[in-house]
Coordinates of C-alpha atoms in Angstrom, one line a residue:
Chain A
M1 CA -55.2 -4.6 -14.7
R2 CA -55.9 -6.6 -11.6
V3 CA -53.3 -9.2 -10.9
D4 CA -54.3 -10.5 -7.5
Q5 CA -57.9 -11.7 -7.3
G6 CA -57.4 -13.2 -3.9
G7 CA -59.4 -10.6 -2.0
R8 CA -58.2 -8.2 0.7
P9 CA -55.0 -6.2 0.2
L10 CA -52.1 -7.4 2.3
R11 CA -50.0 -5.2 4.6
V12 CA -46.4 -6.2 3.8
V13 CA -43.1 -5.7 5.6
L14 CA -40.3 -5.9 3.1
A15 CA -36.7 -6.5 3.8
E16 CA -34.2 -6.3 0.9
D17 CA -30.9 -4.6 1.0
S18 CA -30.6 -3.8 -2.7
V19 CA -32.3 -0.5 -3.2
L20 CA -33.0 -1.4 -6.9
L21 CA -34.9 -4.5 -5.9
R22 CA -36.6 -2.9 -2.9
E23 CA -38.1 -0.1 -5.0
G24 CA -39.0 -2.5 -7.7
L25 CA -40.8 -4.8 -5.2
I26 CA -42.6 -1.9 -3.6
G27 CA -43.9 -0.9 -7.0
L28 CA -44.8 -4.4 -8.0
L29 CA -46.7 -5.0 -4.7
A30 CA -48.5 -1.7 -5.0
R31 CA -49.5 -2.6 -8.6
C32 CA -51.1 -5.7 -7.3
G33 CA -53.1 -3.8 -4.6
H34 CA -50.9 -4.6 -1.6
E35 CA -49.4 -2.1 0.8
V36 CA -45.8 -2.1 1.8
V37 CA -46.0 -0.7 5.3
A38 CA -42.3 -0.8 5.9
A39 CA -39.3 -1.4 3.6
V40 CA -36.0 -2.1 5.4
G41 CA -32.5 -2.9 4.4
D42 CA -31.2 -5.1 7.2
A43 CA -32.2 -7.9 9.5
R44 CA -32.4 -5.9 12.7
A45 CA -34.6 -3.2 11.2
L46 CA -36.8 -6.1 9.9
V47 CA -37.5 -7.4 13.4
T48 CA -38.3 -3.8 14.7
A49 CA -40.5 -3.1 11.7
V50 CA -42.5 -6.3 12.3
E51 CA -43.0 -5.5 15.9
E52 CA -44.1 -2.0 15.1
H53 CA -46.5 -2.7 12.1
A54 CA -47.8 -6.2 12.8
P55 CA -48.0 -7.0 9.1
D56 CA -50.0 -9.7 7.3
I57 CA -46.9 -11.1 5.7
V58 CA -43.1 -10.6 5.8
V59 CA -41.1 -10.7 2.5
T60 CA -37.4 -11.0 3.1
D61 CA -34.1 -11.6 1.3
V62 CA -31.8 -14.4 2.7
R63 CA -28.5 -12.5 2.5
M64 CA -28.6 -9.2 4.4
P65 CA -26.3 -6.8 6.1
P66 CA -24.4 -6.6 8.4
G67 CA -22.7 -10.0 7.6
F68 CA -24.1 -10.6 4.2
Q69 CA -24.7 -14.3 5.2
D70 CA -28.1 -15.7 6.0
E71 CA -29.2 -12.9 8.4
G72 CA -32.5 -12.4 6.6
L73 CA -33.4 -16.1 7.0
H74 CA -32.4 -16.1 10.6
A75 CA -34.4 -13.0 11.3
A76 CA -37.4 -14.7 9.7
V77 CA -36.9 -17.8 11.9
R78 CA -36.6 -15.7 15.0
L79 CA -39.7 -13.8 14.1
R80 CA -41.6 -17.0 13.8
E81 CA -40.3 -18.2 17.1
R82 CA -42.1 -15.3 18.7
R83 CA -45.2 -15.4 16.4
P84 CA -45.4 -18.9 15.0
A85 CA -48.3 -18.0 12.7
L86 CA -46.6 -15.0 11.1
P87 CA -46.6 -15.7 7.4
V88 CA -43.1 -15.3 5.9
L89 CA -42.0 -15.4 2.3
V90 CA -38.3 -15.7 1.9
L91 CA -36.7 -14.7 -1.4
S92 CA -33.4 -16.4 -2.1
Q93 CA -30.7 -16.7 -4.8
Y94 CA -29.9 -20.2 -3.5
V95 CA -31.6 -23.4 -4.6
Q96 CA -30.2 -25.3 -1.7
R97 CA -32.8 -27.1 0.4
S98 CA -30.9 -26.4 3.7
Y99 CA -32.3 -22.8 3.6
A100 CA -35.8 -24.0 2.9
A101 CA -35.6 -26.7 5.5
E102 CA -34.5 -24.3 8.3
L103 CA -37.3 -22.0 7.4
L104 CA -39.9 -24.8 7.3
D105 CA -38.8 -26.0 10.7
S106 CA -39.7 -22.7 12.2
G107 CA -43.0 -21.9 13.9
D108 CA -45.7 -24.5 13.2
G109 CA -44.6 -25.0 9.6
T110 CA -47.5 -23.2 8.0
G111 CA -47.6 -19.8 6.3
I112 CA -44.1 -20.3 4.8
G113 CA -42.7 -19.6 1.4
Y114 CA -39.3 -20.2 0.0
L115 CA -38.9 -18.8 -3.5
L116 CA -36.1 -18.1 -5.8
K117 CA -35.7 -14.4 -6.5
D118 CA -36.1 -15.1 -10.2
R119 CA -39.7 -15.8 -9.4
V120 CA -40.6 -12.1 -8.8
G121 CA -40.2 -11.6 -12.5
Q122 CA -43.1 -14.0 -13.0
V123 CA -45.4 -11.4 -11.5
E124 CA -48.6 -13.5 -11.4
E125 CA -47.0 -16.6 -10.0
F126 CA -45.2 -14.5 -7.4
V127 CA -48.3 -12.7 -6.2
E128 CA -50.2 -16.0 -6.1
A129 CA -47.5 -17.5 -3.9
L130 CA -47.6 -14.4 -1.7
R131 CA -51.4 -14.8 -1.2
K132 CA -51.0 -18.5 -0.5
V133 CA -48.4 -18.0 2.2
A134 CA -50.4 -15.1 3.7
D135 CA -53.3 -17.6 3.9
G136 CA -51.2 -20.1 5.8
G137 CA -50.1 -22.2 2.9
T138 CA -46.6 -23.7 2.3
V139 CA -44.8 -22.9 -0.9
V140 CA -41.4 -24.3 -1.9
D141 CA -39.8 -23.1 -5.2
P142 CA -40.3 -25.5 -8.1
E143 CA -36.6 -25.4 -8.8
V144 CA -35.7 -26.7 -5.3
V145 CA -38.5 -29.3 -5.7
R146 CA -37.0 -30.3 -9.1
Q147 CA -33.6 -30.8 -7.6
L148 CA -34.9 -32.9 -4.8
L149 CA -36.8 -35.1 -7.2
R150 CA -33.4 -36.4 -8.6
R151 CA -32.7 -37.9 -5.2
R152 CA -34.5 -41.0 -4.3
R153 CA -33.9 -42.0 -0.7
D154 CA -35.8 -43.2 2.2
P155 CA -38.5 -42.6 3.2
L156 CA -39.5 -41.4 -0.3
E157 CA -38.3 -44.7 -1.7
Q158 CA -41.6 -46.4 -0.9
L159 CA -43.6 -43.8 -2.9
T160 CA -44.6 -44.6 -6.4
P161 CA -43.4 -42.1 -9.1
R162 CA -46.9 -40.7 -9.3
E163 CA -47.1 -40.2 -5.6
R164 CA -43.8 -38.4 -5.7
E165 CA -45.0 -36.1 -8.4
V166 CA -48.1 -35.3 -6.3
L167 CA -45.9 -34.6 -3.3
A168 CA -43.7 -32.3 -5.3
L169 CA -46.8 -30.3 -6.3
I170 CA -47.9 -30.1 -2.7
A171 CA -44.5 -28.7 -1.9
E172 CA -45.1 -26.0 -4.5
G173 CA -48.2 -25.0 -2.6
K174 CA -50.7 -26.3 -5.1
S175 CA -54.3 -27.2 -4.0
N176 CA -55.8 -30.6 -4.7
G177 CA -57.8 -29.1 -7.6
A178 CA -54.6 -27.5 -9.1
I179 CA -52.8 -30.8 -8.8
A180 CA -55.6 -32.6 -10.5
R181 CA -55.6 -30.2 -13.4
E182 CA -51.8 -30.3 -13.7
L183 CA -51.7 -34.1 -13.8
V184 CA -54.9 -34.4 -15.8
V185 CA -56.6 -36.7 -13.3
S186 CA -59.7 -36.4 -11.1
D187 CA -59.8 -34.7 -7.8
A188 CA -60.7 -38.0 -6.2
A189 CA -57.6 -39.6 -7.6
V190 CA -55.4 -36.8 -6.2
G191 CA -57.1 -37.3 -2.8
K192 CA -56.4 -41.0 -3.0
H193 CA -52.7 -40.3 -3.8
I194 CA -52.4 -37.9 -1.0
G195 CA -54.0 -40.3 1.4
N196 CA -51.4 -43.0 0.3
I197 CA -48.5 -40.5 0.7
L198 CA -49.6 -39.6 4.2
T199 CA -50.0 -43.2 5.2
K200 CA -46.7 -44.3 3.7
L201 CA -44.8 -41.4 5.4
D202 CA -46.5 -42.4 8.6
L203 CA -47.9 -38.9 9.4
P204 CA -50.3 -38.7 12.3
Q205 CA -54.0 -38.5 11.7
T206 CA -54.6 -34.9 12.7
D207 CA -55.6 -31.7 10.9
E208 CA -55.3 -32.2 7.1
T209 CA -53.5 -29.0 6.2
H210 CA -50.8 -29.6 8.8
R211 CA -50.2 -33.1 7.6
R212 CA -49.5 -31.7 4.1
V213 CA -46.8 -29.4 5.6
L214 CA -45.3 -32.4 7.4
A215 CA -45.2 -34.3 4.2
V216 CA -43.4 -31.5 2.5
L217 CA -40.9 -31.4 5.4
T218 CA -40.3 -35.1 5.1
Y219 CA -39.7 -34.5 1.4
L220 CA -37.2 -31.8 2.1
R221 CA -35.3 -33.8 4.7
A222 CA -35.1 -37.0 2.7
Chain B
M1 CA 39.2 -21.9 15.1
S2 CA 40.7 -18.9 13.2
R3 CA 39.6 -16.6 16.0
P4 CA 42.5 -15.4 18.3
G5 CA 40.8 -16.6 21.5
F6 CA 40.4 -20.2 20.4
V7 CA 43.0 -21.7 22.5
L8 CA 41.6 -20.1 25.7
S9 CA 37.9 -20.8 24.8
A10 CA 36.0 -23.9 25.7
W11 CA 36.4 -25.4 22.2
P12 CA 39.6 -27.3 22.7
W13 CA 38.1 -28.9 25.8
R14 CA 34.9 -29.7 24.0
S15 CA 36.9 -31.2 21.1
A16 CA 38.9 -33.2 23.6
A17 CA 35.7 -34.4 25.3
Y18 CA 34.2 -35.3 22.0
L19 CA 37.1 -37.4 20.9
L20 CA 37.6 -39.0 24.3
T21 CA 33.9 -40.0 24.7
G22 CA 34.1 -41.2 21.1
A23 CA 37.0 -43.5 21.8
V24 CA 35.2 -44.9 24.9
A25 CA 31.9 -45.3 23.1
G26 CA 33.6 -46.9 20.1
V27 CA 35.2 -49.5 22.3
L28 CA 31.9 -50.3 24.0
T29 CA 30.2 -50.5 20.6
L30 CA 32.9 -52.9 19.3
V31 CA 32.5 -55.1 22.4
V32 CA 28.7 -55.2 22.1
I33 CA 28.9 -55.9 18.3
V34 CA 31.4 -58.8 18.9
V35 CA 29.3 -60.3 21.7
V36 CA 26.0 -60.0 19.7
A37 CA 27.6 -61.4 16.6
A38 CA 29.0 -64.3 18.5
V39 CA 25.7 -65.1 20.3
C40 CA 23.8 -64.8 17.0
G41 CA 26.3 -66.9 15.2
A42 CA 26.0 -69.6 17.8
L43 CA 22.2 -69.5 18.1
T44 CA 21.7 -69.5 14.3
L45 CA 22.6 -73.1 14.4
V46 CA 19.4 -73.7 16.5
V47 CA 17.3 -71.2 14.4
V48 CA 16.4 -68.9 17.3
G49 CA 19.3 -66.8 16.2
L50 CA 17.5 -65.6 13.1
P51 CA 15.1 -63.2 14.9
L52 CA 18.1 -62.0 16.9
L53 CA 19.8 -61.2 13.6
V54 CA 16.9 -58.9 12.8
V55 CA 17.4 -57.2 16.2
A56 CA 21.1 -56.9 15.5
A57 CA 20.3 -55.2 12.2
L58 CA 18.5 -52.5 14.1
G59 CA 21.6 -52.1 16.4
G60 CA 22.7 -49.1 14.4
I61 CA 19.7 -47.1 15.6
P62 CA 20.8 -46.7 19.3
V63 CA 24.4 -46.1 18.3
A64 CA 23.3 -43.4 15.9
G65 CA 21.1 -41.9 18.6
M66 CA 24.1 -41.8 20.9
E67 CA 26.3 -40.3 18.3
R68 CA 23.8 -37.6 17.4
R69 CA 23.6 -36.7 21.1
R70 CA 27.4 -36.5 21.3
L71 CA 27.4 -34.2 18.3
R72 CA 25.9 -31.5 20.6
L73 CA 29.4 -31.2 22.0
M74 CA 30.6 -29.9 18.7
H75 CA 27.6 -28.3 17.0
R76 CA 25.0 -26.2 18.7
A77 CA 22.4 -27.0 16.0
P78 CA 20.6 -30.3 16.9
A79 CA 21.2 -33.2 14.5
A80 CA 17.9 -34.8 13.6
G81 CA 17.7 -38.4 12.4
R82 CA 15.6 -38.8 9.3
H83 CA 13.6 -41.8 10.3
Q84 CA 10.0 -42.1 8.9
V85 CA 7.1 -42.1 11.2
P86 CA 5.4 -45.6 11.1
P87 CA 1.9 -45.3 9.5
E88 CA 0.2 -46.9 12.5
P89 CA 1.1 -47.6 16.1
G90 CA 2.4 -51.0 17.1
L91 CA 5.7 -52.9 17.1
R92 CA 5.0 -54.7 13.8
S93 CA 4.4 -51.5 11.9
W94 CA 7.5 -49.9 13.5
L95 CA 9.6 -52.9 12.7
T96 CA 8.6 -53.0 9.0
T97 CA 9.1 -49.3 8.6
R98 CA 12.5 -49.4 10.1
L99 CA 13.7 -52.5 8.1
R100 CA 12.5 -51.0 4.9
E101 CA 14.0 -47.5 5.2
H102 CA 17.3 -46.5 4.0
M103 CA 18.3 -44.7 7.2
T104 CA 18.3 -47.9 9.3
W105 CA 21.0 -49.5 7.1
R106 CA 23.0 -46.4 6.9
E107 CA 23.0 -46.2 10.7
L108 CA 24.1 -49.9 10.9
G109 CA 26.9 -49.1 8.5
Y110 CA 28.0 -46.2 10.6
A111 CA 27.9 -48.4 13.8
L112 CA 30.3 -50.9 12.1
L113 CA 32.5 -48.2 10.8
F114 CA 32.6 -46.6 14.3
A115 CA 33.4 -49.9 16.0
V116 CA 36.2 -50.8 13.6
L117 CA 37.8 -47.6 12.3
L118 CA 36.6 -44.4 13.8
W119 CA 37.2 -45.0 17.5
P120 CA 40.9 -45.9 17.1
V121 CA 41.3 -42.6 15.1
D122 CA 39.5 -40.8 18.0
A123 CA 41.8 -42.4 20.5
A124 CA 44.9 -41.7 18.4
A125 CA 44.0 -38.0 18.1
V126 CA 43.4 -37.7 21.8
V127 CA 46.7 -39.4 22.6
V128 CA 48.8 -37.4 20.1
A129 CA 47.2 -34.0 20.6
L130 CA 46.3 -34.1 24.3
F131 CA 48.2 -36.7 26.3
L132 CA 51.6 -36.2 24.7
P133 CA 51.8 -32.4 25.3
L134 CA 50.3 -32.9 28.8
S135 CA 53.0 -35.4 29.7
V136 CA 55.6 -32.9 28.4
V137 CA 54.1 -30.2 30.7
A138 CA 54.2 -32.6 33.6
T139 CA 58.0 -33.1 33.3
P140 CA 58.8 -31.2 36.6
L141 CA 56.1 -33.2 38.3
L142 CA 57.5 -36.4 37.1
M143 CA 61.0 -35.3 38.2
A144 CA 59.7 -34.5 41.7
T145 CA 57.8 -37.8 42.1
V146 CA 58.9 -40.7 39.9
G147 CA 62.5 -39.4 39.3
G148 CA 63.1 -38.6 42.9
G149 CA 64.3 -35.0 42.1
H150 CA 67.2 -36.2 39.9
E151 CA 65.9 -37.1 36.5
A152 CA 62.8 -37.4 34.4
K153 CA 62.1 -38.9 31.0
V154 CA 60.3 -36.7 28.5
L155 CA 58.1 -38.9 26.3
K156 CA 60.2 -41.8 27.4
Q157 CA 62.9 -40.6 25.0
W158 CA 64.9 -37.8 26.4
T159 CA 66.2 -37.7 29.9
V160 CA 66.2 -34.4 31.8
T161 CA 68.4 -34.1 34.8
S162 CA 68.2 -30.5 36.0
W163 CA 65.3 -28.4 37.3
P164 CA 65.8 -25.5 35.0
T165 CA 65.7 -27.8 32.0
A166 CA 62.6 -29.5 33.4
Y167 CA 60.8 -26.2 33.7
A168 CA 62.0 -25.2 30.2
V169 CA 60.6 -28.5 28.9
A170 CA 57.3 -27.8 30.7
V171 CA 57.1 -24.3 29.1
L172 CA 57.8 -25.9 25.8
G173 CA 55.0 -28.4 26.6
L174 CA 52.6 -25.6 27.2
L175 CA 53.4 -24.1 23.8
L176 CA 53.0 -27.6 22.3
L177 CA 49.7 -27.9 24.1
A178 CA 48.5 -24.6 22.6
L179 CA 49.6 -25.8 19.2
C180 CA 47.9 -29.2 19.7
A181 CA 44.6 -27.5 20.7
Y182 CA 44.3 -26.6 17.0
V183 CA 45.1 -30.2 16.0
L184 CA 42.5 -31.4 18.5
G185 CA 39.9 -28.9 17.2
A186 CA 40.6 -29.9 13.6
A187 CA 40.4 -33.6 14.3
A188 CA 37.2 -33.3 16.3
G189 CA 35.7 -30.9 13.8
A190 CA 36.4 -33.3 10.9
R191 CA 35.1 -36.3 13.0
A192 CA 31.9 -34.5 13.9
G193 CA 31.5 -33.4 10.3
L194 CA 31.8 -37.0 9.1
T195 CA 29.2 -38.1 11.7
R196 CA 26.8 -35.4 10.7
L197 CA 27.2 -36.2 7.1
L198 CA 26.5 -39.9 7.7
L199 CA 23.8 -39.7 10.3
A200 CA 22.1 -36.3 9.7
P201 CA 22.3 -35.6 6.0
P202 CA 22.5 -31.8 5.5
E203 CA 18.9 -31.3 4.5
G204 CA 18.2 -28.7 7.1
E205 CA 18.3 -25.9 4.6
L206 CA 16.3 -27.8 2.1
D207 CA 13.7 -28.5 4.8
A208 CA 13.4 -24.9 5.6
K209 CA 12.9 -24.2 1.9
V210 CA 10.2 -26.9 1.7
V211 CA 8.4 -25.5 4.6
E212 CA 8.5 -22.0 3.1
L213 CA 7.3 -23.5 -0.2
A214 CA 4.4 -25.3 1.5
R215 CA 3.5 -22.0 3.2
S216 CA 3.6 -20.0 0.1
R217 CA 1.4 -22.7 -1.6
A218 CA -1.0 -22.5 1.3
R219 CA -1.1 -18.7 0.9
L220 CA -1.8 -19.0 -2.8
V221 CA -4.7 -21.3 -2.1
D222 CA -6.0 -18.9 0.5
A223 CA -5.7 -16.1 -2.0
F224 CA -7.6 -18.1 -4.6
E225 CA -10.2 -18.9 -2.0
S226 CA -10.8 -15.3 -1.0
E227 CA -10.8 -14.3 -4.7
R228 CA -13.5 -16.8 -5.3
R229 CA -15.6 -15.4 -2.5
R230 CA -15.1 -11.9 -3.7
I231 CA -16.2 -12.8 -7.3
E232 CA -19.2 -14.6 -5.9
R233 CA -20.1 -11.6 -3.8
D234 CA -19.7 -9.1 -6.6
L235 CA -21.8 -11.2 -9.0
H236 CA -24.5 -11.7 -6.4
D237 CA -24.7 -8.1 -5.3
G238 CA -24.3 -6.7 -8.8
A239 CA -25.2 -8.6 -11.9
Q240 CA -27.7 -10.9 -10.2
Q241 CA -29.7 -8.1 -8.6
R242 CA -29.8 -6.1 -11.8
L243 CA -31.0 -9.1 -13.7
V244 CA -33.8 -9.8 -11.2
A245 CA -34.8 -6.1 -11.4
L246 CA -34.8 -6.4 -15.2
S247 CA -36.9 -9.5 -15.1
M248 CA -39.3 -7.8 -12.7
T249 CA -39.7 -4.8 -15.0
L250 CA -40.2 -7.1 -18.0
G251 CA -42.8 -9.1 -16.1
L252 CA -44.7 -5.9 -15.2
A253 CA -44.4 -4.7 -18.8
R254 CA -45.9 -7.9 -20.0
L255 CA -49.0 -7.3 -17.8
D256 CA -49.6 -4.0 -19.5
A257 CA -48.8 -5.0 -23.1
P258 CA -51.8 -5.7 -25.2
P259 CA -51.7 -9.0 -27.1
G260 CA -49.7 -8.7 -30.3
P261 CA -46.1 -8.7 -31.6
L262 CA -44.9 -6.4 -28.8
A263 CA -46.2 -8.8 -26.2
D264 CA -44.5 -11.6 -27.9
Q265 CA -41.2 -9.8 -28.0
L266 CA -41.6 -8.9 -24.4
A267 CA -42.3 -12.5 -23.5
K268 CA -39.2 -13.5 -25.4
A269 CA -37.0 -10.9 -23.6
H270 CA -38.5 -12.0 -20.3
G271 CA -37.6 -15.6 -21.1
E272 CA -34.1 -14.7 -22.0
A273 CA -33.7 -12.7 -18.8
G274 CA -34.9 -15.8 -16.9
A275 CA -32.5 -18.1 -18.6
A276 CA -29.6 -15.6 -18.0
L277 CA -30.6 -15.6 -14.3
A278 CA -30.6 -19.4 -14.1
E279 CA -27.2 -19.6 -15.8
L280 CA -25.8 -16.9 -13.5
R281 CA -27.1 -18.8 -10.5
E282 CA -25.3 -22.0 -11.6
L283 CA -22.1 -20.0 -12.3
I284 CA -22.1 -18.4 -8.9
Q285 CA -22.8 -21.8 -7.3
D286 CA -19.8 -23.3 -9.0
I287 CA -17.6 -20.4 -8.0
Y288 CA -18.4 -20.5 -4.4
P289 CA -21.4 -22.1 -2.8
K290 CA -22.9 -19.9 -0.1
V291 CA -24.4 -22.9 1.7
L292 CA -20.8 -24.0 2.6
T293 CA -20.2 -20.8 4.5
D294 CA -23.7 -20.7 6.0
Y295 CA -24.3 -24.3 6.9
G296 CA -21.0 -26.1 6.5
L297 CA -19.7 -29.1 4.7
E298 CA -22.4 -31.6 5.6
A299 CA -25.2 -29.4 4.1
A300 CA -23.0 -28.4 1.1
V301 CA -22.2 -32.0 0.3
A302 CA -25.9 -33.0 0.6
D303 CA -26.8 -30.1 -1.8
A304 CA -24.0 -31.1 -4.3
A305 CA -25.5 -34.7 -4.2
D306 CA -28.9 -33.2 -4.9
R307 CA -27.6 -31.6 -8.1
C308 CA -26.0 -34.8 -9.3
T309 CA -28.0 -36.6 -12.0
V310 CA -26.8 -40.0 -10.6
P311 CA -28.7 -40.8 -7.3
V312 CA -26.3 -40.3 -4.5
D313 CA -26.7 -41.5 -0.9
V314 CA -25.1 -39.3 1.7
A315 CA -23.9 -40.5 5.1
L316 CA -21.8 -37.7 6.3
R317 CA -21.9 -36.8 10.0
L318 CA -20.0 -33.8 11.2
P319 CA -21.2 -32.5 14.6
D320 CA -19.2 -29.3 14.2
R321 CA -17.5 -27.2 11.6
A322 CA -14.1 -27.9 10.1
P323 CA -11.7 -25.1 9.3
R324 CA -12.8 -23.1 6.3
S325 CA -9.9 -24.2 4.1
V326 CA -10.6 -27.8 4.8
E327 CA -14.3 -27.5 4.2
S328 CA -13.6 -25.8 0.9
A329 CA -11.1 -28.3 -0.3
A330 CA -13.2 -31.2 0.8
Y331 CA -16.3 -29.7 -0.9
F332 CA -14.5 -29.2 -4.2
V333 CA -13.1 -32.7 -4.1
V334 CA -16.7 -34.0 -3.7
C335 CA -17.9 -31.8 -6.6
E336 CA -15.1 -32.9 -8.9
A337 CA -15.7 -36.6 -8.0
L338 CA -19.5 -36.2 -8.6
A339 CA -18.8 -34.5 -11.9
N340 CA -16.6 -37.4 -12.9
I341 CA -19.2 -40.0 -11.8
E342 CA -21.8 -38.1 -13.9
K343 CA -19.7 -37.8 -17.0
H344 CA -17.4 -40.9 -17.1
S345 CA -18.3 -43.6 -14.7
G346 CA -21.6 -44.9 -16.1
A347 CA -22.6 -45.5 -12.5
T348 CA -26.2 -46.0 -11.5
R349 CA -25.6 -45.2 -7.9
A350 CA -23.1 -43.4 -5.7
R351 CA -22.5 -43.1 -2.1
I352 CA -20.7 -40.4 0.0
S353 CA -19.8 -41.3 3.5
G354 CA -17.5 -39.8 6.1
G355 CA -17.0 -38.2 9.4
H356 CA -14.4 -37.0 11.8
R357 CA -12.4 -39.3 14.0
A358 CA -8.9 -39.4 15.5
G359 CA -8.2 -35.8 14.5
R360 CA -8.9 -36.4 10.8
L361 CA -11.8 -35.6 8.5
H362 CA -12.5 -38.6 6.3
L363 CA -14.6 -38.6 3.1
E364 CA -15.2 -41.6 0.9
L365 CA -16.9 -41.5 -2.5
H366 CA -18.0 -44.8 -3.8
D367 CA -19.7 -45.5 -7.2
D368 CA -20.8 -48.7 -9.0
G369 CA -19.5 -47.5 -12.4
R370 CA -17.1 -49.1 -14.8
G371 CA -13.9 -47.9 -13.0
G372 CA -10.7 -47.3 -14.8
A373 CA -10.5 -43.7 -13.6
D374 CA -6.9 -42.4 -14.0
P375 CA -5.9 -39.3 -12.1
A376 CA -3.1 -38.8 -14.6
A377 CA -5.5 -38.5 -17.5
G378 CA -6.5 -34.9 -16.7
S379 CA -9.6 -35.8 -14.8
G380 CA -9.1 -32.8 -12.6
L381 CA -8.2 -35.0 -9.7
T382 CA -4.5 -34.1 -9.9
G383 CA -5.2 -30.5 -9.2
L384 CA -7.4 -31.5 -6.3
A385 CA -4.7 -33.8 -5.0
D386 CA -2.4 -30.8 -4.9
R387 CA -5.0 -28.8 -3.1
V388 CA -5.5 -31.5 -0.6
S389 CA -1.8 -31.9 0.0
V390 CA -1.4 -28.2 0.7
L391 CA -3.5 -28.9 3.8
D392 CA -1.4 -32.0 4.7
G393 CA -4.3 -34.1 3.5
R394 CA -4.3 -37.3 1.5
L395 CA -6.2 -38.3 -1.5
A396 CA -6.3 -41.9 -2.7
L397 CA -8.2 -43.4 -5.7
T398 CA -8.8 -47.0 -6.4
S399 CA -10.5 -47.6 -9.7
P400 CA -9.8 -51.0 -11.3
P401 CA -11.2 -51.5 -14.8
G402 CA -14.7 -52.8 -14.4
G403 CA -15.1 -50.9 -11.2
P404 CA -16.1 -50.0 -8.6
T405 CA -14.3 -46.7 -8.0
L406 CA -13.5 -45.6 -4.5
L407 CA -12.1 -42.2 -3.7
R408 CA -10.8 -41.5 -0.3
V409 CA -9.7 -38.2 1.1
E410 CA -8.7 -37.2 4.5
F411 CA -7.4 -34.0 6.2
P412 CA -5.9 -33.6 9.6
C413 CA -8.0 -31.0 11.4
E414 CA -10.0 -30.2 14.5
L415 CA -13.7 -29.4 14.4
T416 CA -14.9 -26.2 16.1
R417 CA -18.4 -25.2 17.2
A418 CA -20.1 -23.2 14.5
A419 CA -20.8 -20.4 16.9
D420 CA -17.2 -20.0 17.9
R421 CA -16.2 -19.9 14.3
S422 CA -18.5 -17.1 13.1
A423 CA -17.5 -14.9 16.0

């Protein structure tokens, strides 16, 4: 059964210190037609492996040896300092937005994913998110998004509930079409909402994709 | 005093010095007290004497200070006064603290006792145990000078007329002096003991015990803390990873399973695994939040506010990291307070503010709920107050019925750069 219909197979560098999960992820990605070119168990090896293999995407755990703190995340941020366009998907056990925010601040803010590890069980969603990130999209885990929705603070205060909903779906990496389907409205209506959001958040009139990322960042920092 | 070398040691001299200075200081104290009382009494008639009376009430403090210093002649261990430290700088605060506390009045009482009763006793002891034997020893000298070589009066009572008798009396005087050294020692010892009892209550040992107790409490809290971290690590590295792997396997199995009862069962199992993962994540978060270690209190508090169902504004600014124990205690105070706000307050909005100033980390939690929070009613705040106090912190709650509720907590601590800390 084909899971990923997104086209070309991706070359993945995987960093995960648990052997159990590492092997599982290699199997899962292979199943979906992607190639894990290197699978490593610590942050330093991750940096080396990326330099050596120049992968299409990096998938990494947050907590890694040697300190078992947020070495994986920091390695990802460092990698993106060198190659701002390198797509990185971070798998985390933590819902906290601090981790997602640090990651989203790195590079140019595109090609970033922050997913809960639970999400790899939802194979299809996971692979879809992987493809989106590899294509330069931004994906924030729905659980993090849900938590943020509870907070209503500036500058999100000025958004209507519907606009906030749309912004949450943008953060999850959804396209205009997908958002329209989810909210059962027309594409044009979604476009209008997004226009309003971008205006209200005072985001500069530049490239459309980039503004969406900035909107997500504003959302995370609020 | 029971040691054989006592008479030849410095102790008789120290005792004598103690009693002698006591007599002199006592006379001076008496004079000052009489003068001040007279001046105050006269000026009371024209009202200005009243503030002077307040000053006079504080007169015990310098006397007590002098007496404690004099105690060093008799005791090697320093005698500490037990005055409280005023809550804030300034004369007014100092004055109110002093006038309210027990010790000030105790010291005033001592000063009066000293001026009226104690110094004459000191003087009498010195005269009886030092000057009398000395004058007996000086008999030959007296005979040579005042008596013109013919006679001398011992203690103005007995007349000695020959040199051998005079020398014999002097030898007798030396023996008497040795004997009186003990009297002197005993008198000074008793006197110093009384002073110490009145001015430096014997809490030294108790203090040491309290310090030890506080330390052992701090050690216990540390132990709990590292135990929490260990459990968090074990759950994260063990159960959580296995559950993710299980969920992944079930997810893949669902892709392969043809539609039917088996696929339904797999979907159910997959859902259960997902729910277990979510629950485990919550549990781990409650045991020890990783974000606290990785990003510090500011981020951890913001995240705790995110999870609260009541909207919470956070205005917490900490440029650097607080000590780990403080971060942790402050974080759990915030969590407990937010849980209370969620469960009991009926608040529609809450606010967390704080920062670090003047060597203290401050946190304030404010909610617009119905108030009436009682720390004694098992709200979990009592335990937190204990935890805060282990770190010499303070926790204060004001929650009048009808609200609003304000919880303040502060810890004395210095902030350190995050980079220095992780090294």
